[in-house]
Amino acid sequence: MNRPNIILIVCDQMRGDALGADGNRHIRTPNLDYLASLGGRFNHAYSAVPSCLPARATLWTGQNQWHTGVLGMGRGQGAIPCDFPHTLAGELTRHGYRTHLVGKGHFSPQRAPMGFETLELDESGRMPTSEFRRWFADNAPSGVTPDDHGVDWNSWHARPWHTEERLHPTYWTMSRSIDFLDHYDEPRPFFLNISFARPHSPYDPPQHYFDLYNDPGHVPEPHLGDWASMHDDPETALNPNAWRGRMSPDQIRRARAGYYGSISFIDTQIGRLMNWLRRHPAIYSNTWILVTSDHGDMQGDHNLWRKTYAYEGSTRIPFLLVPPPTQARPARGLVDEVVELRDVMPTLLAVAGVPDPGTMDGENLVPLLDGPAGSWRACIHGEHCTCYSEEQEMQFVTDGRRKFVWLPRIGVEQFFDLESDPGECRNLID
């Protein structure tokens, strides 16, 4: 049989519970839910270093954070390497795959290839000359820019997209991905990374998707722990880019409407991809799909915003592994071993029949689709060095059922029973 094609879909800052298949009755993700039904959904999937650059370093190398050398981003990290000798795309390229990335790379420097043959980038505000921004300038009405919504790149504010839906970066990312597939005529198998820059802020979905959730009761209330008053910080909360603070119910609802709307808009784009694949059965019949995210988004849980935290909203991520439709559906639709982004590279190299370069810390997840592992890691260890504030520098350990959190700068320890308290509202450390 021909070596399979691989499509890796990475969302930026998508929580693990922001998925209908995860039991969320508020969010509308019919295409992702359908994909989950075709493969294995890993319900204890985590990002060990939950911010963009360190999470992506782990994903692309298959290494844990102490081997990538990236323990966070911000004041505590310093220079971030991007010269890893063995990467997922690099190994696939070396062994005969056509490799292409569309969307957010967030490498350092931005144009670092990370092993890809070609890239079409959308790097939000970090890269004024990205392919998306050049395309937008050529196709948008005169004088309109992608930034005219007025919401900053780490803001908790939300509003609908300010111009045509077809000009949104989420739409562009899928359009360019489908264009790659439309023009693909090589004998080599392909590895296509579709990398959305959303639902990371700005929370700016097109009007229709914002309106799906912008009414009371259309989004869940945030989790507020018996310990969350430590982040009720009125002064910081005034900042449009606040990392913590108790916002009003209306402010939280609008932020969540923008966030959920951004995810539903991504789901529609995944529907476009699935429609294309169904029209091209020769390709679809030999294509693996993996869907995940680099980390989550607190969305006001425990009076916290953004990411870098040890809590489920920040660390737990969606993770769907879907075999080609010519293969039988996995015996395990729900996989409960604890997994992490370091497992993406060994899994996809195994799918492609590419040898292990000998540098990876992750594990191949494909056997878990058929049955429980005879032996598996007991837990994962996560951490993040100083980013927004020294007091939030953290360490955590979890097996997906229990979690220990340590905030060393302020001497705080927390313990949560995730099975009875998935929102981490009751600190059981005592």
CSV table of C-alpha atoms in Angstrom, one decimal:
chain,number,residue,atom,x,y,z
A,1,MET,CA,0.0,0.0,0.0
A,2,ASN,CA,1.2,3.5,-0.7
A,3,ARG,CA,2.5,5.5,2.2
A,4,PRO,CA,-0.3,7.5,3.7
A,5,ASN,CA,-0.9,11.2,3.5
A,6,ILE,CA,-1.1,13.1,6.8
A,7,ILE,CA,-3.1,16.2,7.7
A,8,LEU,CA,-2.2,17.8,11.0
A,9,ILE,CA,-4.7,20.5,12.1
A,10,VAL,CA,-3.4,22.7,15.0
A,11,CYS,CA,-5.7,25.3,16.6
A,12,ASP,CA,-4.1,28.0,18.7
A,13,GLN,CA,-5.3,28.3,22.3
A,14,MET,CA,-8.3,25.8,22.1
A,15,ARG,CA,-9.4,24.3,25.4
A,16,GLY,CA,-9.9,20.6,25.6
A,17,ASP,CA,-13.5,21.1,26.9
A,18,ALA,CA,-14.4,23.4,23.9
A,19,LEU,CA,-15.8,20.5,21.9
A,20,GLY,CA,-19.2,19.0,21.7
A,21,ALA,CA,-17.7,15.5,21.7
A,22,ASP,CA,-16.1,16.3,25.1
A,23,GLY,CA,-19.6,16.8,26.6
A,24,ASN,CA,-19.9,20.5,26.1
A,25,ARG,CA,-23.6,21.2,25.5
A,26,HIS,CA,-23.1,24.8,24.6
A,27,ILE,CA,-20.6,24.8,21.8
A,28,ARG,CA,-21.4,23.9,18.2
A,29,THR,CA,-18.6,21.8,16.6
A,30,PRO,CA,-20.4,19.3,14.4
A,31,ASN,CA,-17.5,18.6,12.1
A,32,LEU,CA,-15.0,18.1,14.8
A,33,ASP,CA,-17.5,15.9,16.7
A,34,TYR,CA,-17.9,13.8,13.5
A,35,LEU,CA,-14.2,13.4,13.2
A,36,ALA,CA,-14.0,12.3,16.8
A,37,SER,CA,-16.6,9.6,16.0
A,38,LEU,CA,-14.3,8.2,13.2
A,39,GLY,CA,-11.2,7.9,15.3
A,40,GLY,CA,-9.8,8.1,18.8
A,41,ARG,CA,-10.4,11.0,21.2
A,42,PHE,CA,-7.8,11.3,23.9
A,43,ASN,CA,-9.6,12.9,26.8
A,44,HIS,CA,-6.5,13.3,29.0
A,45,ALA,CA,-4.3,15.2,26.5
A,46,TYR,CA,-2.2,18.0,27.8
A,47,SER,CA,0.3,20.7,26.9
A,48,ALA,CA,3.1,20.5,29.4
A,49,VAL,CA,4.4,24.0,28.8
A,50,PRO,CA,1.1,25.8,28.0
A,51,SER,CA,2.1,28.8,25.8
A,52,CYS,CA,2.7,29.1,22.1
A,53,LEU,CA,6.5,28.8,21.5
A,54,PRO,CA,7.4,26.1,24.1
A,55,ALA,CA,4.3,24.0,23.2
A,56,ARG,CA,5.2,24.1,19.5
A,57,ALA,CA,8.9,23.2,20.3
A,58,THR,CA,7.6,20.1,22.0
A,59,LEU,CA,5.2,19.3,19.2
A,60,TRP,CA,7.7,19.6,16.4
A,61,THR,CA,10.6,17.7,18.2
A,62,GLY,CA,8.8,15.0,20.1
A,63,GLN,CA,10.9,16.1,23.1
A,64,ASN,CA,9.9,17.2,26.6
A,65,GLN,CA,10.7,20.7,27.7
A,66,TRP,CA,14.0,19.9,29.4
A,67,HIS,CA,15.3,18.6,26.1
A,68,THR,CA,13.9,21.4,23.9
A,69,GLY,CA,15.3,23.9,26.4
A,70,VAL,CA,12.1,25.9,26.2
A,71,LEU,CA,10.4,26.2,29.6
A,72,GLY,CA,8.1,29.0,28.8
A,73,MET,CA,8.1,32.4,27.1
A,74,GLY,CA,8.4,35.9,28.4
A,75,ARG,CA,10.7,37.2,31.1
A,76,GLY,CA,11.7,33.9,32.5
A,77,GLN,CA,12.8,32.2,29.3
A,78,GLY,CA,15.4,34.2,27.3
A,79,ALA,CA,16.4,33.1,23.8
A,80,ILE,CA,14.3,30.4,22.2
A,81,PRO,CA,16.1,27.9,20.0
A,82,CYS,CA,14.7,26.9,16.6
A,83,ASP,CA,17.6,24.9,15.2
A,84,PHE,CA,16.6,21.4,16.3
A,85,PRO,CA,18.4,18.7,14.3
A,86,HIS,CA,15.3,16.4,14.1
A,87,THR,CA,11.8,17.7,13.7
A,88,LEU,CA,8.5,16.1,12.5
A,89,ALA,CA,8.4,18.0,9.2
A,90,GLY,CA,12.2,17.6,8.8
A,91,GLU,CA,12.1,13.8,9.2
A,92,LEU,CA,9.1,13.5,6.8
A,93,THR,CA,10.8,15.7,4.2
A,94,ARG,CA,14.0,13.7,4.6
A,95,HIS,CA,12.1,10.5,3.9
A,96,GLY,CA,10.3,11.5,0.8
A,97,TYR,CA,7.2,13.5,2.0
A,98,ARG,CA,6.1,16.7,0.4
A,99,THR,CA,5.7,19.0,3.5
A,100,HIS,CA,3.8,22.3,3.6
A,101,LEU,CA,2.5,24.5,6.4
A,102,VAL,CA,-0.4,27.0,6.1
A,103,GLY,CA,-1.2,29.5,8.9
A,104,LYS,CA,0.6,30.0,12.1
A,105,GLY,CA,4.1,28.7,12.6
A,106,HIS,CA,5.2,30.9,15.5
A,107,PHE,CA,8.8,29.9,15.1
A,108,SER,CA,11.7,32.0,16.2
A,109,PRO,CA,12.7,33.6,13.9
A,110,GLN,CA,9.3,33.7,12.1
A,111,ARG,CA,10.6,32.4,8.8
A,112,ALA,CA,12.5,29.5,10.3
A,113,PRO,CA,11.4,26.5,8.2
A,114,MET,CA,11.4,23.9,11.1
A,115,GLY,CA,11.9,21.2,8.4
A,116,PHE,CA,9.0,22.2,6.1
A,117,GLU,CA,9.7,22.6,2.4
A,118,THR,CA,7.3,25.4,2.0
A,119,LEU,CA,5.3,27.7,4.2
A,120,GLU,CA,2.4,30.2,3.8
A,121,LEU,CA,2.3,32.2,7.0
A,122,ASP,CA,-0.3,34.1,9.1
A,123,GLU,CA,1.6,35.3,12.1
A,124,SER,CA,-1.0,37.8,13.4
A,125,GLY,CA,0.6,41.1,14.3
A,126,ARG,CA,4.1,39.6,14.6
A,127,MET,CA,4.9,39.6,10.9
A,128,PRO,CA,3.7,42.5,8.7
A,129,THR,CA,4.9,40.8,5.5
A,130,SER,CA,3.3,37.4,6.0
A,131,GLU,CA,1.6,35.8,3.1
A,132,PHE,CA,-1.8,36.4,4.7
A,133,ARG,CA,-1.2,40.1,5.2
A,134,ARG,CA,0.1,40.6,1.6
A,135,TRP,CA,-3.0,38.7,0.3
A,136,PHE,CA,-5.3,40.7,2.5
A,137,ALA,CA,-3.8,44.0,1.2
A,138,ASP,CA,-4.5,42.8,-2.4
A,139,ASN,CA,-8.0,41.6,-1.7
A,140,ALA,CA,-9.6,43.8,1.0
A,141,PRO,CA,-11.4,47.1,0.3
A,142,SER,CA,-9.0,50.1,0.0
A,143,GLY,CA,-7.8,51.3,3.4
A,144,VAL,CA,-9.0,48.3,5.4
A,145,THR,CA,-6.5,46.3,7.5
A,146,PRO,CA,-6.8,43.1,9.5
A,147,ASP,CA,-6.4,45.1,12.7
A,148,ASP,CA,-9.3,47.5,12.3
A,149,HIS,CA,-11.4,45.6,14.8
A,150,GLY,CA,-9.4,47.4,17.5
A,151,VAL,CA,-8.8,44.4,19.7
A,152,ASP,CA,-5.3,43.6,20.7
A,153,TRP,CA,-3.6,40.2,20.2
A,154,ASN,CA,-3.9,39.1,23.9
A,155,SER,CA,-7.0,40.9,24.9
A,156,TRP,CA,-10.1,39.5,26.7
A,157,HIS,CA,-12.3,41.9,24.7
A,158,ALA,CA,-14.4,40.5,21.9
A,159,ARG,CA,-16.3,41.7,18.9
A,160,PRO,CA,-17.4,40.5,15.4
A,161,TRP,CA,-14.9,40.6,12.5
A,162,HIS,CA,-15.1,44.0,10.9
A,163,THR,CA,-15.1,43.1,7.2
A,164,GLU,CA,-16.0,40.2,4.8
A,165,GLU,CA,-16.0,36.7,6.1
A,166,ARG,CA,-13.8,35.5,3.2
A,167,LEU,CA,-11.0,38.0,4.4
A,168,HIS,CA,-10.8,36.5,7.9
A,169,PRO,CA,-7.5,34.7,8.6
A,170,THR,CA,-9.3,31.5,9.6
A,171,TYR,CA,-11.0,31.4,6.2
A,172,TRP,CA,-7.8,32.2,4.4
A,173,THR,CA,-5.9,29.4,6.2
A,174,MET,CA,-8.4,26.8,5.0
A,175,SER,CA,-8.6,28.3,1.5
A,176,ARG,CA,-4.9,28.1,1.0
A,177,SER,CA,-4.8,24.6,2.4
A,178,ILE,CA,-7.5,23.5,-0.1
A,179,ASP,CA,-5.6,25.3,-2.9
A,180,PHE,CA,-2.5,23.2,-1.9
A,181,LEU,CA,-4.6,20.0,-2.2
A,182,ASP,CA,-6.2,21.2,-5.5
A,183,HIS,CA,-2.8,21.6,-7.1
A,184,TYR,CA,-1.1,18.6,-5.6
A,185,ASP,CA,0.0,16.2,-8.4
A,186,GLU,CA,3.2,14.7,-7.1
A,187,PRO,CA,3.9,11.0,-6.6
A,188,ARG,CA,5.2,11.7,-3.1
A,189,PRO,CA,2.7,11.5,-0.2
A,190,PHE,CA,2.1,14.8,1.5
A,191,PHE,CA,2.2,16.2,5.0
A,192,LEU,CA,0.0,19.2,5.3
A,193,ASN,CA,-0.1,21.2,8.5
A,194,ILE,CA,-3.2,23.4,8.7
A,195,SER,CA,-2.4,25.8,11.6
A,196,PHE,CA,-5.1,28.2,12.6
A,197,ALA,CA,-4.2,31.4,14.5
A,198,ARG,CA,-7.5,31.3,16.3
A,199,PRO,CA,-9.3,30.9,18.7
A,200,HIS,CA,-6.4,32.7,20.2
A,201,SER,CA,-7.4,36.3,20.8
A,202,PRO,CA,-8.5,38.6,19.2
A,203,TYR,CA,-11.9,36.9,19.7
A,204,ASP,CA,-13.2,38.2,16.4
A,205,PRO,CA,-15.3,35.7,14.5
A,206,PRO,CA,-17.6,36.8,11.7
A,207,GLN,CA,-20.9,38.2,12.9
A,208,HIS,CA,-23.0,35.0,12.4
A,209,TYR,CA,-20.6,33.0,14.7
A,210,PHE,CA,-20.5,35.7,17.3
A,211,ASP,CA,-24.3,35.9,17.4
A,212,LEU,CA,-24.6,32.2,18.0
A,213,TYR,CA,-23.4,32.7,21.6
A,214,ASN,CA,-24.0,36.4,22.5
A,215,ASP,CA,-27.1,35.8,24.6
A,216,PRO,CA,-27.3,34.8,28.3
A,217,GLY,CA,-27.2,31.1,28.8
A,218,HIS,CA,-25.5,30.4,25.4
A,219,VAL,CA,-22.0,29.9,27.0
A,220,PRO,CA,-21.1,28.2,30.3
A,221,GLU,CA,-20.3,30.2,33.4
A,222,PRO,CA,-16.6,30.3,34.4
A,223,HIS,CA,-15.3,27.9,37.1
A,224,LEU,CA,-14.5,29.8,40.3
A,225,GLY,CA,-12.5,27.9,42.9
A,226,ASP,CA,-12.6,28.3,46.6
A,227,TRP,CA,-9.1,29.7,46.1
A,228,ALA,CA,-9.8,32.1,43.2
A,229,SER,CA,-10.0,35.3,45.2
A,230,MET,CA,-6.2,35.5,45.0
A,231,HIS,CA,-6.8,36.7,41.4
A,232,ASP,CA,-9.6,39.2,42.0
A,233,ASP,CA,-7.3,42.1,41.1
A,234,PRO,CA,-9.3,45.2,40.2
A,235,GLU,CA,-6.3,47.2,39.1
A,236,THR,CA,-5.0,44.6,36.6
A,237,ALA,CA,-8.5,43.9,35.4
A,238,LEU,CA,-8.7,47.4,33.9
A,239,ASN,CA,-6.1,46.4,31.3
A,240,PRO,CA,-7.6,45.2,28.0
A,241,ASN,CA,-4.8,42.6,28.0
A,242,ALA,CA,-5.3,41.6,31.6
A,243,TRP,CA,-3.9,38.2,32.7
A,244,ARG,CA,-6.2,38.2,35.7
A,245,GLY,CA,-9.1,40.0,37.3
A,246,ARG,CA,-12.8,39.5,38.0
A,247,MET,CA,-14.7,40.8,35.1
A,248,SER,CA,-18.5,41.5,35.0
A,249,PRO,CA,-20.8,38.7,33.8
A,250,ASP,CA,-21.5,40.6,30.6
A,251,GLN,CA,-17.8,41.1,29.9
A,252,ILE,CA,-17.2,37.3,30.5
A,253,ARG,CA,-20.1,36.4,28.3
A,254,ARG,CA,-18.9,38.5,25.4
A,255,ALA,CA,-15.4,37.2,25.7
A,256,ARG,CA,-16.7,33.6,25.6
A,257,ALA,CA,-19.1,34.4,22.8
A,258,GLY,CA,-16.1,35.6,20.7
A,259,TYR,CA,-14.0,32.6,21.7
A,260,TYR,CA,-16.7,30.0,21.1
A,261,GLY,CA,-17.7,31.7,17.9
A,262,SER,CA,-14.1,31.5,16.7
A,263,ILE,CA,-14.1,27.8,17.4
A,264,SER,CA,-17.4,27.2,15.5
A,265,PHE,CA,-15.9,29.2,12.6
A,266,ILE,CA,-12.9,26.9,12.6
A,267,ASP,CA,-15.3,23.9,12.7
A,268,THR,CA,-16.9,25.3,9.5
A,269,GLN,CA,-13.6,25.4,7.8
A,270,ILE,CA,-12.9,21.8,8.8
A,271,GLY,CA,-16.2,21.0,7.2
A,272,ARG,CA,-14.9,22.6,4.0
A,273,LEU,CA,-11.8,20.3,4.2
A,274,MET,CA,-13.9,17.2,4.8
A,275,ASN,CA,-16.2,18.1,1.8
A,276,TRP,CA,-13.1,18.3,-0.4
A,277,LEU,CA,-11.7,15.0,0.8
A,278,ARG,CA,-15.0,13.3,0.2
A,279,ARG,CA,-14.9,14.6,-3.4
A,280,HIS,CA,-11.4,13.1,-3.8
A,281,PRO,CA,-11.8,9.6,-2.5
A,282,ALA,CA,-8.4,8.4,-3.8
A,283,ILE,CA,-6.7,10.9,-1.5
A,284,TYR,CA,-9.1,10.6,1.4
A,285,SER,CA,-8.9,6.8,1.5
A,286,ASN,CA,-5.2,7.1,2.3
A,287,THR,CA,-5.1,10.1,4.6
A,288,TRP,CA,-4.6,10.2,8.4
A,289,ILE,CA,-5.9,13.3,10.3
A,290,LEU,CA,-4.7,14.5,13.7
A,291,VAL,CA,-6.4,17.5,15.3
A,292,THR,CA,-5.0,19.2,18.4
A,293,SER,CA,-4.1,22.6,19.9
A,294,ASP,CA,-0.9,24.1,21.4
A,295,HIS,CA,-2.6,24.9,24.7
A,296,GLY,CA,-5.9,26.3,26.1
A,297,ASP,CA,-7.4,29.6,27.3
A,298,MET,CA,-8.6,30.3,30.8
A,299,GLN,CA,-11.6,32.4,29.7
A,300,GLY,CA,-12.2,33.8,33.1
A,301,ASP,CA,-12.0,30.6,35.0
A,302,HIS,CA,-10.7,31.4,38.6
A,303,ASN,CA,-10.4,35.1,37.5
A,304,LEU,CA,-7.6,34.2,35.1
A,305,TRP,CA,-7.2,34.9,31.4
A,306,ARG,CA,-4.9,33.7,28.6
A,307,LYS,CA,-2.6,30.8,29.3
A,308,THR,CA,0.7,29.6,31.0
A,309,TYR,CA,-1.2,28.3,34.0
A,310,ALA,CA,-1.3,24.7,35.5
A,311,TYR,CA,-5.1,24.6,35.4
A,312,GLU,CA,-7.3,22.5,33.0
A,313,GLY,CA,-8.5,25.5,31.0
A,314,SER,CA,-4.8,26.3,30.1
A,315,THR,CA,-3.2,22.9,29.9
A,316,ARG,CA,-5.8,20.4,28.7
A,317,ILE,CA,-6.2,20.3,24.9
A,318,PRO,CA,-8.3,18.5,22.3
A,319,PHE,CA,-6.6,15.6,20.6
A,320,LEU,CA,-8.3,13.5,17.8
A,321,LEU,CA,-6.4,10.8,15.9
A,322,VAL,CA,-8.4,9.6,12.8
A,323,PRO,CA,-7.3,6.8,10.6
A,324,PRO,CA,-8.1,6.7,6.8
A,325,PRO,CA,-11.7,5.7,6.1
A,326,THR,CA,-10.6,2.5,4.5
A,327,GLN,CA,-9.5,1.2,7.9
A,328,ALA,CA,-11.9,-0.1,10.5
A,329,ARG,CA,-12.9,2.4,13.1
A,330,PRO,CA,-10.7,2.1,16.2
A,331,ALA,CA,-11.8,-0.3,18.9
A,332,ARG,CA,-11.4,2.6,21.4
A,333,GLY,CA,-13.2,5.7,20.5
A,334,LEU,CA,-12.3,7.2,23.8
A,335,VAL,CA,-8.7,6.8,25.0
A,336,ASP,CA,-8.0,7.6,28.6
A,337,GLU,CA,-4.2,7.3,28.9
A,338,VAL,CA,-2.5,10.6,29.7
A,339,VAL,CA,-0.8,12.0,26.5
A,340,GLU,CA,1.0,15.1,25.6
A,341,LEU,CA,2.2,17.1,22.6
A,342,ARG,CA,5.5,15.3,22.6
A,343,ASP,CA,3.5,12.2,21.4
A,344,VAL,CA,2.5,13.9,18.1
A,345,MET,CA,5.9,13.4,16.3
A,346,PRO,CA,6.4,9.7,17.2
A,347,THR,CA,2.8,8.9,16.3
A,348,LEU,CA,2.9,10.5,12.9
A,349,LEU,CA,6.4,9.2,12.1
A,350,ALA,CA,5.1,5.7,12.9
A,351,VAL,CA,2.0,6.2,10.6
A,352,ALA,CA,4.4,7.3,7.8
A,353,GLY,CA,6.8,4.4,8.3
A,354,VAL,CA,9.6,6.8,9.1
A,355,PRO,CA,12.3,5.6,11.5
A,356,ASP,CA,12.7,7.1,15.0
A,357,PRO,CA,15.6,9.5,14.9
A,358,GLY,CA,16.5,8.6,18.4
A,359,THR,CA,15.9,12.0,20.0
A,360,MET,CA,12.2,11.8,21.0
A,361,ASP,CA,10.7,11.5,24.4
A,362,GLY,CA,7.1,10.9,23.2
A,363,GLU,CA,5.4,7.7,22.4
A,364,ASN,CA,3.5,6.3,19.4
A,365,LEU,CA,-0.2,6.6,20.2
A,366,VAL,CA,-1.6,4.4,17.4
A,367,PRO,CA,-1.6,1.1,19.4
A,368,LEU,CA,-3.8,2.9,22.0
A,369,LEU,CA,-6.6,3.0,19.4
A,370,ASP,CA,-6.9,-0.8,19.6
A,371,GLY,CA,-6.6,-1.4,23.3
A,372,PRO,CA,-5.2,-0.1,26.6
A,373,ALA,CA,-1.4,0.0,26.9
A,374,GLY,CA,0.2,-2.8,28.8
A,375,SER,CA,2.3,-0.2,30.5
A,376,TRP,CA,2.1,3.6,30.1
A,377,ARG,CA,3.5,6.7,31.7
A,378,ALA,CA,2.0,7.2,35.1
A,379,CYS,CA,1.7,11.0,34.7
A,380,ILE,CA,3.1,14.0,33.0
A,381,HIS,CA,5.1,16.8,34.5
A,382,GLY,CA,4.3,20.4,33.3
A,383,GLU,CA,5.8,23.8,34.1
A,384,HIS,CA,6.1,27.4,33.0
A,385,CYS,CA,8.7,29.9,33.9
A,386,THR,CA,7.8,33.6,34.7
A,387,CYS,CA,5.7,35.2,32.0
A,388,TYR,CA,3.0,37.7,33.2
A,389,SER,CA,4.0,37.7,36.8
A,390,GLU,CA,6.6,35.8,38.9
A,391,GLU,CA,3.9,34.6,41.3
A,392,GLN,CA,2.4,32.5,38.5
A,393,GLU,CA,5.5,30.6,37.7
A,394,MET,CA,4.3,27.0,38.1
A,395,GLN,CA,4.9,23.3,38.2
A,396,PHE,CA,2.2,20.6,37.9
A,397,VAL,CA,1.9,16.8,37.8
A,398,THR,CA,-1.2,15.0,36.5
A,399,ASP,CA,-2.5,11.6,35.3
A,400,GLY,CA,-5.7,13.2,34.0
A,401,ARG,CA,-7.6,12.2,37.1
A,402,ARG,CA,-5.7,14.0,39.9
A,403,LYS,CA,-3.4,17.0,39.7
A,404,PHE,CA,-0.8,18.6,42.0
A,405,VAL,CA,0.1,22.2,41.4
A,406,TRP,CA,3.0,24.1,42.9
A,407,LEU,CA,3.5,27.9,42.7
A,408,PRO,CA,7.1,28.1,44.1
A,409,ARG,CA,7.5,31.9,44.0
A,410,ILE,CA,4.6,32.3,46.5
A,411,GLY,CA,4.8,28.9,48.3
A,412,VAL,CA,1.3,27.8,47.2
A,413,GLU,CA,0.4,24.1,46.7
A,414,GLN,CA,-2.9,22.8,45.4
A,415,PHE,CA,-4.3,19.4,44.8
A,416,PHE,CA,-7.4,18.6,42.7
A,417,ASP,CA,-9.5,15.5,42.2
A,418,LEU,CA,-10.4,16.0,38.5
A,419,GLU,CA,-12.9,13.1,38.4
A,420,SER,CA,-15.2,14.7,41.0
A,421,ASP,CA,-14.1,18.3,40.4
A,422,PRO,CA,-13.1,18.9,36.7
A,423,GLY,CA,-13.3,22.6,37.2
A,424,GLU,CA,-10.6,22.5,40.0
A,425,CYS,CA,-12.8,24.5,42.3
A,426,ARG,CA,-11.9,22.7,45.6
A,427,ASN,CA,-8.3,22.7,46.7
A,428,LEU,CA,-7.7,19.5,48.6
A,429,ILE,CA,-4.1,20.0,49.5
A,430,ASP,CA,-4.9,19.8,53.2
